Coordinates of C-alpha atoms in Angstrom, one line a residue:
Chain A
M158 CA 0.5 0.5 -0.7
K159 CA 2.1 3.2 -1.3
C160 CA 0.1 6.0 0.3
G161 CA 1.1 9.9 1.1
L162 CA 0.4 13.7 2.8
V163 CA 0.3 15.8 -0.8
A164 CA -0.5 20.1 -0.5
A165 CA -3.0 21.2 -2.4
D166 CA 0.1 22.4 -4.7
G167 CA 1.2 18.7 -5.3
A168 CA 4.3 18.9 -3.5
V169 CA 4.3 15.5 -1.3
L170 CA 5.0 16.4 2.3
H171 CA 5.3 12.4 3.9
R172 CA 5.3 9.4 1.8
E173 CA 5.8 5.4 2.8
T174 CA 5.0 2.2 1.9
R175 CA 2.2 -0.1 3.9
S176 CA 1.8 -3.6 4.0
T177 CA -2.0 -5.0 2.4
P178 CA -2.5 -7.2 4.1
R179 CA -4.0 -10.7 2.7
A180 CA -7.6 -11.2 1.8
L181 CA -7.8 -14.6 0.4
P182 CA -8.1 -17.9 2.4
P183 CA -6.8 -19.9 3.8
S184 CA -4.1 -17.3 5.9
G185 CA -6.4 -13.6 4.0
G186 CA -8.6 -12.0 6.3
G187 CA -11.1 -11.6 3.9
G188 CA -12.1 -8.0 2.5
R189 CA -12.4 -6.9 5.9
A190 CA -9.7 -7.4 7.5
V191 CA -7.8 -5.4 4.0
L192 CA -10.4 -3.2 5.0
D193 CA -10.0 -1.9 8.0
A194 CA -6.0 -1.3 7.3
L195 CA -7.4 1.0 4.9
L196 CA -9.2 2.2 7.4
E197 CA -6.5 2.1 10.8
T198 CA -3.8 4.3 7.9
V199 CA -6.3 7.0 6.4
V200 CA -6.3 7.6 10.7
E201 CA -2.9 7.0 11.1
L202 CA -2.0 9.6 8.3
S203 CA -4.8 12.4 9.4
Q204 CA -2.8 12.2 12.7
K205 CA 0.1 12.2 11.5
A206 CA -0.1 15.8 9.5
A207 CA -2.4 17.4 12.4
A208 CA 1.2 16.4 14.2
D209 CA 2.9 18.1 11.4
G210 CA 0.6 21.1 10.7
H211 CA -1.7 20.1 7.9
R212 CA -5.3 19.3 8.4
V213 CA -6.8 16.3 5.9
R214 CA -9.1 17.8 3.5
A215 CA -9.1 14.8 1.1
V216 CA -8.8 11.1 0.8
G217 CA -8.5 10.2 -2.5
V218 CA -7.8 6.0 -2.8
V219 CA -6.7 3.8 -5.7
V220 CA -7.4 0.8 -6.8
P221 CA -7.1 -2.5 -9.3
G222 CA -10.8 -2.1 -8.9
I223 CA -14.0 -1.6 -10.2
I224 CA -15.1 1.3 -8.9
D225 CA -18.5 2.9 -9.1
A226 CA -18.4 6.4 -8.2
E227 CA -21.1 7.3 -7.5
Q228 CA -22.2 5.4 -5.0
G229 CA -18.5 5.6 -3.3
T230 CA -18.6 1.7 -4.0
V231 CA -15.2 -0.7 -4.7
S232 CA -15.3 -4.0 -6.0
A233 CA -12.0 -5.3 -5.8
E234 CA -10.8 -9.8 -7.4
N235 CA -7.6 -9.8 -5.9
L236 CA -9.3 -8.3 -1.9
L237 CA -12.3 -9.7 -1.7
W238 CA -14.6 -6.1 -2.0
V239 CA -17.8 -7.2 -3.3
N240 CA -19.5 -3.8 -3.4
T241 CA -16.8 -2.6 -0.6
P242 CA -18.3 1.3 0.9
V243 CA -15.0 2.4 0.7
R244 CA -16.3 6.1 0.7
A245 CA -18.7 5.6 3.4
E246 CA -15.9 3.7 5.7
I247 CA -13.5 6.2 5.2
Q248 CA -16.0 9.1 5.9
A249 CA -16.7 7.4 8.6
A250 CA -13.4 7.2 10.2
L251 CA -12.4 10.5 9.4
G252 CA -15.4 13.2 9.5
P253 CA -18.2 13.2 6.9
D254 CA -16.7 16.8 6.2
H255 CA -14.0 14.7 4.2
Q256 CA -14.1 14.6 0.2
V257 CA -13.3 11.6 -0.6
H258 CA -12.2 10.3 -4.3
L259 CA -12.2 7.0 -5.4
A260 CA -10.4 7.2 -9.1
H261 CA -9.3 3.6 -11.2
D262 CA -5.1 3.7 -10.5
V263 CA -3.7 3.8 -14.8
R264 CA -6.8 7.4 -14.2
A265 CA -4.5 9.2 -11.0
G266 CA -1.7 7.5 -12.3
G267 CA -2.0 9.1 -15.9
Y268 CA -3.4 12.0 -14.5
A269 CA 0.0 13.1 -12.1
E270 CA 1.9 12.2 -15.6
L271 CA 0.1 15.5 -16.9
R272 CA 0.3 17.7 -13.7
Q273 CA 2.8 16.8 -12.7
G274 CA 5.1 14.8 -14.7
A275 CA 5.9 13.4 -18.7
L276 CA 2.5 14.8 -19.9
R277 CA 2.5 18.1 -18.6
G278 CA 1.3 21.0 -20.5
T279 CA -0.4 18.5 -23.3
T280 CA -3.7 18.6 -23.5
N281 CA -4.3 15.3 -25.8
S282 CA -0.7 13.3 -24.5
L283 CA -1.6 8.5 -24.0
F284 CA 0.1 7.8 -20.5
L285 CA 0.6 4.1 -21.7
P286 CA 1.5 1.4 -19.3
L287 CA 4.0 -1.7 -19.5
G288 CA 3.9 -4.0 -16.5
T289 CA 2.2 -7.0 -15.6
G290 CA -0.6 -5.9 -18.0
I291 CA -1.3 -2.6 -20.1
A292 CA -4.4 -0.7 -19.4
A293 CA -3.9 3.3 -21.4
A294 CA -4.9 7.4 -19.3
M295 CA -6.0 9.3 -22.2
V296 CA -5.9 12.9 -21.5
V297 CA -8.7 14.8 -24.1
D298 CA -9.0 18.4 -24.8
G299 CA -6.9 18.5 -21.3
S300 CA -9.3 16.1 -19.2
L301 CA -8.5 12.0 -18.2
V302 CA -10.7 11.2 -20.2
S303 CA -13.1 8.0 -18.2
G304 CA -15.9 6.5 -21.1
D305 CA -17.3 6.1 -16.8
G306 CA -14.4 4.2 -16.1
Y307 CA -14.2 1.1 -19.2
A308 CA -12.8 3.4 -21.1
G309 CA -8.6 3.6 -22.1
E310 CA -8.1 -0.2 -22.4
L311 CA -5.1 0.0 -25.8
G312 CA -3.9 -3.5 -23.5
H313 CA -6.8 -5.4 -25.3
T314 CA -6.9 -4.2 -28.7
R315 CA -6.1 -6.5 -31.3
F316 CA -2.7 -6.5 -32.3
V317 CA -2.0 -10.0 -33.2
H318 CA -3.1 -12.1 -36.0
G319 CA -4.1 -15.1 -37.2
E320 CA -2.8 -18.2 -35.9
A321 CA 0.0 -16.4 -33.9
A322 CA -2.9 -15.4 -31.9
E323 CA -3.5 -16.1 -27.9
L324 CA -5.9 -16.1 -25.7
C325 CA -6.1 -13.3 -23.1
A326 CA -7.1 -13.3 -19.1
C327 CA -10.3 -10.9 -21.3
G328 CA -11.4 -13.4 -23.2
Q329 CA -10.5 -12.0 -25.9
Y330 CA -7.2 -12.4 -28.7
G331 CA -3.7 -11.5 -29.6
C332 CA -4.5 -8.3 -26.8
L333 CA -1.9 -6.6 -26.7
E334 CA -1.1 -7.0 -23.1
T335 CA -0.3 -11.1 -24.9
V336 CA 2.5 -9.8 -26.0
A337 CA 3.5 -6.7 -25.1
S338 CA 2.9 -6.4 -20.3
A339 CA 6.0 -7.2 -18.8
A340 CA 3.7 -9.9 -17.8
A341 CA 4.2 -11.8 -21.3
L342 CA 7.6 -11.2 -22.2
A343 CA 8.4 -13.1 -19.5
R344 CA 5.8 -15.8 -20.4
R345 CA 6.0 -16.2 -24.5
Y346 CA 10.4 -16.7 -23.2
G347 CA 9.5 -19.5 -22.0
A348 CA 7.2 -20.7 -23.9
R349 CA 9.7 -20.1 -26.8
T350 CA 12.8 -22.2 -24.6
G351 CA 11.0 -24.2 -22.1
R352 CA 13.6 -21.9 -19.9
V353 CA 11.6 -20.2 -16.7
V354 CA 12.4 -16.5 -16.9
D355 CA 12.5 -13.4 -13.3
G356 CA 10.3 -11.7 -15.3
A357 CA 10.6 -9.4 -18.4
R358 CA 13.9 -8.0 -16.7
E359 CA 16.0 -12.0 -17.5
V360 CA 15.0 -11.2 -20.2
L361 CA 16.0 -8.0 -21.2
E362 CA 19.4 -9.0 -19.5
L363 CA 19.7 -11.9 -21.7
L364 CA 18.3 -9.7 -24.8
A365 CA 21.4 -7.7 -23.9
E366 CA 23.8 -10.6 -23.9
G367 CA 22.5 -11.5 -27.9
D368 CA 20.2 -14.5 -26.6
A369 CA 18.3 -15.1 -30.2
D370 CA 15.2 -15.9 -28.7
A371 CA 14.5 -13.6 -26.7
A372 CA 15.6 -11.0 -29.4
I373 CA 12.2 -12.6 -31.1
V374 CA 10.0 -12.4 -27.9
W375 CA 11.1 -8.7 -28.1
D376 CA 10.9 -7.5 -31.3
E377 CA 7.3 -9.2 -31.4
A378 CA 6.1 -7.0 -28.6
L379 CA 7.6 -4.5 -30.3
T380 CA 5.5 -4.1 -33.6
A381 CA 2.7 -4.6 -31.2
L382 CA 3.1 -1.6 -29.7
I383 CA 3.8 0.4 -32.5
D384 CA 0.8 -1.3 -33.6
A385 CA -0.2 1.0 -31.1
L386 CA 0.9 3.2 -30.8
V387 CA 0.6 4.3 -34.5
L388 CA -3.7 3.2 -34.3
Y389 CA -4.1 5.7 -31.3
T390 CA -2.2 8.8 -33.1
T391 CA -4.1 8.4 -36.2
L392 CA -7.0 8.6 -33.8
V393 CA -6.9 11.1 -31.1
A394 CA -3.7 12.7 -32.4
P395 CA -1.9 13.0 -28.9
T396 CA 0.8 15.3 -29.0
R397 CA 3.0 13.2 -27.1
I398 CA 3.0 9.6 -25.5
A399 CA 4.5 8.7 -22.5
I400 CA 5.0 4.9 -21.7
G401 CA 5.7 3.5 -18.3
G402 CA 6.4 0.9 -16.0
G403 CA 8.2 -2.1 -15.6
L404 CA 9.6 -2.0 -19.4
V405 CA 9.9 1.8 -18.9
G406 CA 13.2 1.1 -17.3
A407 CA 14.9 -0.4 -20.6
G408 CA 14.8 2.7 -21.7
E409 CA 16.0 3.5 -25.1
T410 CA 16.6 -0.2 -26.2
L411 CA 12.2 0.4 -25.5
L412 CA 12.1 4.0 -26.6
A413 CA 14.4 4.5 -29.3
P414 CA 12.8 1.4 -31.9
L415 CA 9.2 2.4 -30.5
R416 CA 9.7 5.7 -32.0
A417 CA 11.7 4.8 -35.1
G418 CA 8.3 2.5 -35.6
V419 CA 6.2 5.1 -35.3
H420 CA 7.6 7.7 -37.4
E421 CA 7.9 5.4 -40.5
R422 CA 4.8 4.1 -40.7
L423 CA 3.0 7.4 -40.8
T424 CA 1.6 8.9 -43.4
F425 CA -0.3 11.8 -43.0
Q426 CA -0.8 12.1 -38.7
R427 CA 0.9 14.9 -36.4
E428 CA 3.7 12.8 -35.3
P429 CA 3.7 12.5 -31.3
E430 CA 6.3 12.7 -28.7
I431 CA 7.7 8.9 -27.3
V432 CA 9.0 9.2 -24.2
A433 CA 9.4 7.9 -20.2
A434 CA 7.5 8.6 -18.3
E435 CA 8.4 10.6 -14.6
L436 CA 7.6 9.5 -12.2
G437 CA 7.3 5.7 -11.3
E438 CA 5.7 4.4 -8.8
E439 CA 4.6 6.4 -7.2
A440 CA 2.5 7.4 -10.2
G441 CA -0.8 6.3 -9.0
C442 CA -0.8 7.3 -5.5
L443 CA 0.1 10.8 -6.4
G444 CA -2.6 10.9 -8.5
A445 CA -5.1 9.7 -6.2
A446 CA -3.7 13.0 -3.8
L447 CA -4.1 15.9 -7.2
L448 CA -7.7 14.1 -7.9
A449 CA -8.7 15.1 -4.1
W450 CA -7.5 17.7 -3.9
D451 CA -9.5 18.9 -7.3
R452 CA -12.9 17.1 -5.3
V453 CA -12.0 19.6 -2.5
T454 CA -11.4 22.4 -5.2
V455 CA -15.0 21.8 -6.8
D456 CA -17.1 21.9 -4.8
E457 CA -15.5 24.9 -2.2
S458 CA -15.0 27.3 -3.5
G459 CA -11.9 30.2 -2.0
E460 CA -9.9 28.5 0.3
Q461 CA -7.9 25.4 -1.3
T462 CA -4.9 26.0 0.6
E463 CA -4.1 24.8 3.6
Chain B
M132 CA -23.0 24.1 -51.7
K133 CA -25.7 23.2 -49.4
C134 CA -26.9 26.4 -47.4
G135 CA -30.1 27.0 -45.0
L136 CA -30.9 29.3 -42.2
V137 CA -30.6 27.9 -39.3
A138 CA -32.7 29.8 -35.9
A139 CA -30.4 29.9 -32.2
D140 CA -32.5 27.0 -31.8
G141 CA -31.2 24.5 -34.7
A142 CA -35.0 24.6 -36.5
V143 CA -34.3 25.0 -40.1
L144 CA -36.1 27.8 -41.7
H145 CA -34.2 27.6 -44.8
R146 CA -32.2 24.7 -46.7
E147 CA -31.4 25.0 -50.9
T148 CA -28.1 23.6 -53.0
R149 CA -26.7 25.9 -55.4
S150 CA -24.0 24.5 -57.8
T151 CA -20.3 25.6 -57.0
P152 CA -18.0 26.4 -59.9
R153 CA -16.0 24.0 -61.5
A154 CA -12.3 25.1 -59.9
L155 CA -9.6 22.7 -61.5
P156 CA -8.4 23.6 -64.8
P157 CA -9.1 23.5 -68.3
S158 CA -12.7 24.8 -67.7
G159 CA -12.1 25.3 -64.6
G160 CA -11.8 29.3 -63.2
G161 CA -9.9 28.7 -60.5
G162 CA -9.8 29.1 -56.4
R163 CA -11.6 32.4 -56.8
A164 CA -14.3 31.6 -58.1
V165 CA -14.9 29.0 -55.6
L166 CA -15.0 31.7 -53.7
D167 CA -16.6 34.4 -55.2
A168 CA -19.8 31.1 -55.0
L169 CA -19.4 31.5 -51.1
L170 CA -19.3 34.5 -50.4
E171 CA -22.7 35.4 -53.2
T172 CA -24.8 32.4 -51.2
V173 CA -23.6 33.9 -47.6
V174 CA -24.7 38.2 -49.2
E175 CA -27.3 36.0 -50.6
L176 CA -28.7 34.3 -47.2
S177 CA -28.6 36.4 -45.5
Q178 CA -30.3 39.3 -47.0
K179 CA -33.3 36.6 -47.7
A180 CA -33.3 36.0 -43.5
A181 CA -32.9 39.8 -43.8
A182 CA -36.5 40.2 -46.3
D183 CA -38.0 37.0 -43.7
G184 CA -37.4 39.6 -40.5
H185 CA -34.2 37.7 -39.0
R186 CA -30.3 38.9 -38.8
V187 CA -27.6 37.0 -39.8
R188 CA -25.2 36.5 -36.5
A189 CA -22.9 34.1 -37.2
V190 CA -21.9 31.7 -40.3
G191 CA -21.0 28.9 -40.2
V192 CA -18.8 26.8 -42.9
V193 CA -17.5 23.2 -43.5
V194 CA -14.7 22.4 -46.3
P195 CA -13.5 19.1 -46.9
G196 CA -9.7 20.2 -45.9
I197 CA -7.6 21.8 -43.4
I198 CA -8.8 23.9 -41.4
D199 CA -6.8 26.4 -39.1
A200 CA -9.6 27.3 -37.1
E201 CA -6.7 30.4 -36.0
Q202 CA -5.8 31.9 -39.5
G203 CA -9.3 32.1 -40.2
T204 CA -8.5 30.3 -44.0
V205 CA -9.4 27.6 -45.5
S206 CA -6.5 24.9 -48.0
A207 CA -8.8 22.6 -49.6
E208 CA -6.7 20.0 -53.0
N209 CA -10.2 20.1 -54.7
L210 CA -11.7 23.9 -54.0
L211 CA -7.5 24.5 -55.6
W212 CA -7.6 27.0 -52.2
V213 CA -4.0 26.9 -49.8
N214 CA -4.2 29.5 -47.0
T215 CA -7.4 30.4 -48.0
P216 CA -8.5 33.8 -46.0
V217 CA -12.6 32.5 -45.5
R218 CA -13.4 33.6 -42.1
A219 CA -11.8 37.6 -43.2
E220 CA -13.6 37.8 -47.1
I221 CA -17.3 36.6 -45.2
Q222 CA -16.5 38.8 -42.4
A223 CA -15.6 41.6 -45.8
A224 CA -18.8 40.4 -47.4
L225 CA -21.3 40.7 -44.8
G226 CA -19.8 42.9 -42.6
P227 CA -17.0 42.2 -39.1
D228 CA -19.4 42.0 -36.4
H229 CA -20.8 38.5 -37.8
Q230 CA -18.7 35.1 -36.1
V231 CA -18.0 33.1 -38.8
H232 CA -17.1 29.9 -38.1
L233 CA -15.3 26.9 -40.0
A234 CA -15.8 23.2 -38.8
H235 CA -14.3 19.6 -40.6
D236 CA -16.6 18.0 -42.4
V237 CA -17.5 14.5 -40.5
R238 CA -17.3 16.8 -37.3
A239 CA -20.3 19.0 -38.2
G240 CA -22.7 15.8 -38.9
G241 CA -21.0 14.7 -35.5
Y242 CA -22.0 17.6 -34.1
A243 CA -25.5 17.7 -35.2
E244 CA -25.9 14.4 -34.8
L245 CA -25.2 15.2 -31.3
R246 CA -27.6 17.7 -31.1
Q247 CA -30.9 17.5 -33.1
G248 CA -29.8 13.9 -34.3
A249 CA -28.9 10.2 -33.8
L250 CA -26.6 11.4 -30.8
R251 CA -28.2 13.1 -29.0
G252 CA -28.7 12.4 -24.9
T253 CA -25.4 10.8 -24.9
T254 CA -21.9 12.2 -24.1
N255 CA -19.4 9.3 -25.1
S256 CA -20.3 8.3 -28.3
L257 CA -19.3 8.0 -32.2
F258 CA -20.7 8.8 -35.5
L259 CA -18.9 7.2 -37.9
P260 CA -20.0 7.1 -41.9
L261 CA -19.4 5.6 -44.6
G262 CA -19.1 7.5 -47.2
T263 CA -16.3 7.8 -50.5
G264 CA -14.6 7.4 -47.3
I265 CA -14.3 7.5 -43.5
A266 CA -13.5 9.3 -40.9
A267 CA -16.0 9.5 -37.6
A268 CA -16.5 12.2 -35.2
M269 CA -16.4 10.9 -31.7
V270 CA -16.9 13.0 -28.4
V271 CA -16.3 12.2 -25.5
D272 CA -17.2 13.8 -22.4
G273 CA -20.2 15.9 -24.4
S274 CA -17.5 16.9 -26.6
L275 CA -16.6 16.6 -30.1
V276 CA -12.6 15.6 -30.3
S277 CA -11.1 17.4 -32.5
G278 CA -7.1 16.7 -32.6
D279 CA -6.4 20.3 -33.4
G280 CA -7.6 18.6 -36.7
Y281 CA -5.9 15.2 -36.4
A282 CA -8.4 13.6 -34.7
G283 CA -10.8 10.6 -35.6
E284 CA -9.9 9.2 -38.6
L285 CA -10.6 5.6 -37.8
G286 CA -10.9 5.2 -41.5
H287 CA -7.8 4.9 -41.8
T288 CA -6.4 3.1 -38.9
R289 CA -5.0 -0.7 -40.1
F290 CA -8.0 -3.6 -39.9
V291 CA -6.4 -5.8 -43.2
H292 CA -3.3 -7.5 -42.7
G293 CA -1.0 -9.8 -44.5
E294 CA -1.2 -9.8 -47.9
A295 CA -4.5 -8.9 -48.2
A296 CA -4.3 -5.1 -47.4
E297 CA -4.1 -3.3 -50.4
L298 CA -2.5 0.3 -50.2
C299 CA -4.4 3.4 -49.2
A300 CA -5.3 7.0 -50.3
C301 CA -3.2 7.9 -47.3
G302 CA 0.3 6.2 -48.0
Q303 CA -0.9 3.3 -45.5
Y304 CA -1.4 -0.4 -45.5
G305 CA -4.7 -2.5 -45.0
C306 CA -6.2 1.0 -43.9
L307 CA -10.8 0.5 -43.1
E308 CA -11.1 2.4 -45.7
T309 CA -9.9 0.6 -48.0
V310 CA -12.7 -2.4 -47.9
A311 CA -15.6 -0.6 -46.4
S312 CA -15.6 2.6 -47.5
A313 CA -18.5 2.9 -50.3
A314 CA -15.9 3.4 -53.0
A315 CA -14.4 0.4 -51.5
L316 CA -17.3 -2.1 -52.1
A317 CA -17.4 -1.1 -55.1
R318 CA -13.4 -1.0 -56.8
R319 CA -13.3 -4.6 -55.0
Y320 CA -16.4 -6.1 -57.1
G321 CA -15.0 -5.1 -59.8
A322 CA -11.3 -6.0 -59.2
R323 CA -13.4 -10.0 -58.9
T324 CA -15.2 -9.7 -61.2
G325 CA -13.8 -7.3 -64.0
R326 CA -17.4 -5.3 -63.8
V327 CA -17.5 -2.0 -64.3
V328 CA -20.6 -1.8 -61.5
D329 CA -23.0 1.8 -60.6
G330 CA -21.1 2.2 -57.5
A331 CA -21.9 0.8 -53.6
R332 CA -26.0 0.8 -54.8
E333 CA -25.1 -1.4 -57.3
V334 CA -23.0 -3.8 -54.4
L335 CA -26.1 -4.3 -52.8
E336 CA -28.5 -4.3 -55.0
L337 CA -26.8 -7.7 -55.8
L338 CA -25.9 -8.7 -52.9
A339 CA -29.6 -9.2 -52.7
E340 CA -29.9 -10.8 -56.0
G341 CA -27.6 -13.6 -54.2
D342 CA -24.3 -12.2 -56.1
A343 CA -21.7 -14.3 -54.8
D344 CA -19.1 -12.8 -55.6
A345 CA -21.1 -9.1 -54.2
A346 CA -21.3 -11.9 -50.8
I347 CA -18.0 -11.9 -50.7
V348 CA -16.5 -8.2 -50.5
W349 CA -20.1 -7.5 -48.2
D350 CA -18.4 -10.1 -45.4
E351 CA -14.6 -8.2 -45.9
A352 CA -15.9 -5.0 -45.0
L353 CA -18.5 -5.9 -42.1
T354 CA -15.2 -8.4 -40.6
A355 CA -13.0 -5.1 -41.2
L356 CA -16.0 -2.8 -39.4
I357 CA -16.8 -4.9 -36.5
D358 CA -13.2 -4.6 -35.7
A359 CA -13.0 -1.2 -35.7
L360 CA -15.9 -0.6 -34.2
V361 CA -14.9 -3.4 -31.5
L362 CA -11.0 -1.3 -30.8
Y363 CA -13.3 1.7 -30.5
T364 CA -15.6 0.3 -28.2
T365 CA -12.6 -1.1 -25.9
L366 CA -10.6 2.2 -26.0
V367 CA -13.5 4.7 -26.3
A368 CA -16.6 2.5 -24.4
P369 CA -18.9 5.1 -26.4
T370 CA -23.2 4.3 -25.6
R371 CA -24.3 4.5 -29.6
I372 CA -22.2 5.2 -32.5
A373 CA -24.6 6.2 -34.7
I374 CA -23.2 4.8 -38.8
G375 CA -23.8 7.2 -41.2
G376 CA -22.8 7.9 -44.9
G377 CA -24.5 6.3 -48.1
L378 CA -23.9 2.8 -47.7
V379 CA -26.5 3.1 -44.2
G380 CA -29.5 3.0 -46.8
A381 CA -28.5 -0.3 -46.5
G382 CA -30.1 -0.5 -43.0
E383 CA -30.6 -3.8 -41.8
T384 CA -28.0 -5.1 -44.0
L385 CA -25.1 -3.5 -42.9
L386 CA -26.6 -2.6 -39.0
A387 CA -27.7 -6.4 -38.3
P388 CA -24.8 -7.8 -38.5
L389 CA -22.9 -5.1 -37.1
R390 CA -24.4 -5.5 -34.0
A391 CA -24.2 -9.3 -33.6
G392 CA -20.6 -9.4 -34.8
V393 CA -19.3 -6.1 -32.4
H394 CA -21.9 -8.4 -29.9
E395 CA -19.9 -11.8 -30.7
R396 CA -16.5 -10.1 -30.4
L397 CA -17.2 -7.7 -26.4
T398 CA -16.1 -9.5 -23.3
F399 CA -15.5 -7.2 -20.7
Q400 CA -16.5 -3.6 -22.6
R401 CA -20.0 -1.7 -22.0
E402 CA -22.4 -2.7 -25.6
P403 CA -22.7 0.2 -28.1
E404 CA -25.6 0.8 -29.8
I405 CA -25.6 0.9 -32.6
V406 CA -28.2 2.4 -35.0
A407 CA -28.2 4.5 -38.1
A408 CA -27.9 8.1 -38.4
E409 CA -30.6 10.1 -38.9
L410 CA -29.6 13.7 -40.2
G411 CA -28.1 12.3 -43.7
E412 CA -27.1 14.6 -45.6
E413 CA -28.2 17.7 -44.4
A414 CA -25.6 16.6 -41.0
G415 CA -22.8 19.0 -41.9
C416 CA -25.0 21.8 -43.2
L417 CA -27.4 21.7 -39.9
G418 CA -23.4 20.9 -37.8
A419 CA -21.4 23.9 -39.1
A420 CA -24.4 26.2 -37.9
L421 CA -25.5 25.4 -34.8
L422 CA -21.1 25.6 -34.6
A423 CA -21.5 28.5 -35.2
W424 CA -24.1 29.2 -32.6
D425 CA -22.3 28.2 -29.9
R426 CA -19.2 31.3 -31.0
V427 CA -22.2 33.3 -30.2
T428 CA -22.9 31.8 -26.7
V429 CA -19.7 32.0 -26.2
D430 CA -18.8 35.8 -27.5
E431 CA -21.8 37.3 -26.3
S432 CA -23.8 36.7 -23.4
G433 CA -27.3 36.9 -22.5
E434 CA -29.3 38.2 -26.5
Q435 CA -29.3 35.1 -27.6
T436 CA -32.2 34.1 -30.2
E437 CA -33.6 36.0 -33.0

């Protein structure tokens, strides 16, 4: 659990990481245990803020799950939450005068990149973290596109065709995520070679050492990513694309061929800058706080800063 | 040239069609002749409005070309316009107190469908006219997405792969437009059979008569269109998609298989309604007027209606 205290201007006052209790049986304490840990964190951070002379005005929570913003509930398989009333529980713990904003993790990360990271200054751009999975945060006309929580699933669009298309966890075939996520790189290298590797990191090390199978798996990922970036550019015309997630640790090994491939494919389209995201693993946490502050601005006029 | 007089509430007070003078040599009068015909139309319609007791407050012009909204200029190959100062010319003809709004034809049509047609009441939707070419007007969070004029080129995204992919006029291969536009249906039927047909209309007639080649060409178009709608749904999550352009004249022959194909392919995504656009060929003209009225609302407060 990444958490922190963030001032109205986006300055990070405090940052910490806590362990999330196991939810799943046999050893886990169920969804309630996770929720209790969240509430404890919120209360303790609020007390810490008070001790430091600040007052918590709003709480932002980012969860890898399905958020019902209207009801303030979250469903998340791994946490054993089913329509769990996270907003009401936080307000019961801190008091009803606290704004609570629940958000999608990738969109929150994209919002942080937009406000304080690699997408700063753009009005039409894309945040594309390549991690265990792939989702995207789309910035259009200066705002994040939510699509009622459904938008941005670039990882689940088809970029592998014919017999090479694998079944994705989402039930579709040939999704970008099946070939270009960090998890896919490790799985596909293993499938080719029969050798179990320690994640995408090891595939990248093998690639650097000149391993031919690693090169093939990497090229297939790049081909699909270039297709995806060309498609997004043709449809939404971003001026900048920030690649994030674990894979961007590969640096120019990833970014240089993406730039070259996109440049070569575009004809009439406007070419986007392709850059590394700046905020790393902190993006989601910071974005949650910034989104929560936005609610304070919306709901109260004037007195915004502490 | 489709033109008309539209009240602030979107009511069409007058509608007419005028011929556009030829621009291209040898018989054409160049870009100036087209511009003069446009100015004559604007002045005469303004006079007609006055005779009917109305006053023209704003002019909307929709052109199949590249619009520089800031400079008020248009470049359009077929009209022999190169950075032609359309806004300044109209203001010189009518007086500088007239708002002039230049817009992209498909986005103007989409705006009309959003305000008064098949997309009314939606905040996240798509207008996809299938005509000689294919472009799309994307509605996100209640507004048309422009991407500085570059967005919405769904017709130029790749949905035909491998050896079947044809070179598109845009310079890319396998674009939706190469297989699913009205022009592509006629061209591809001709290429299969060696028989010259009178446009997509004749291909649809042959399809209805059970012609096997027409069925193949039609199925290839449907497959690519279903791919495109699934992709757009996965990425942007529209609640409704309105198909327009000449091909929607095929009615349920087009819409029923699109609905069935999209339904079958979606797994976790929100399924959009797929409907026929309502405003037909008038959409662009009406949209131009509605966009022009919006500028009046933005630039003057209060006194909006006539």
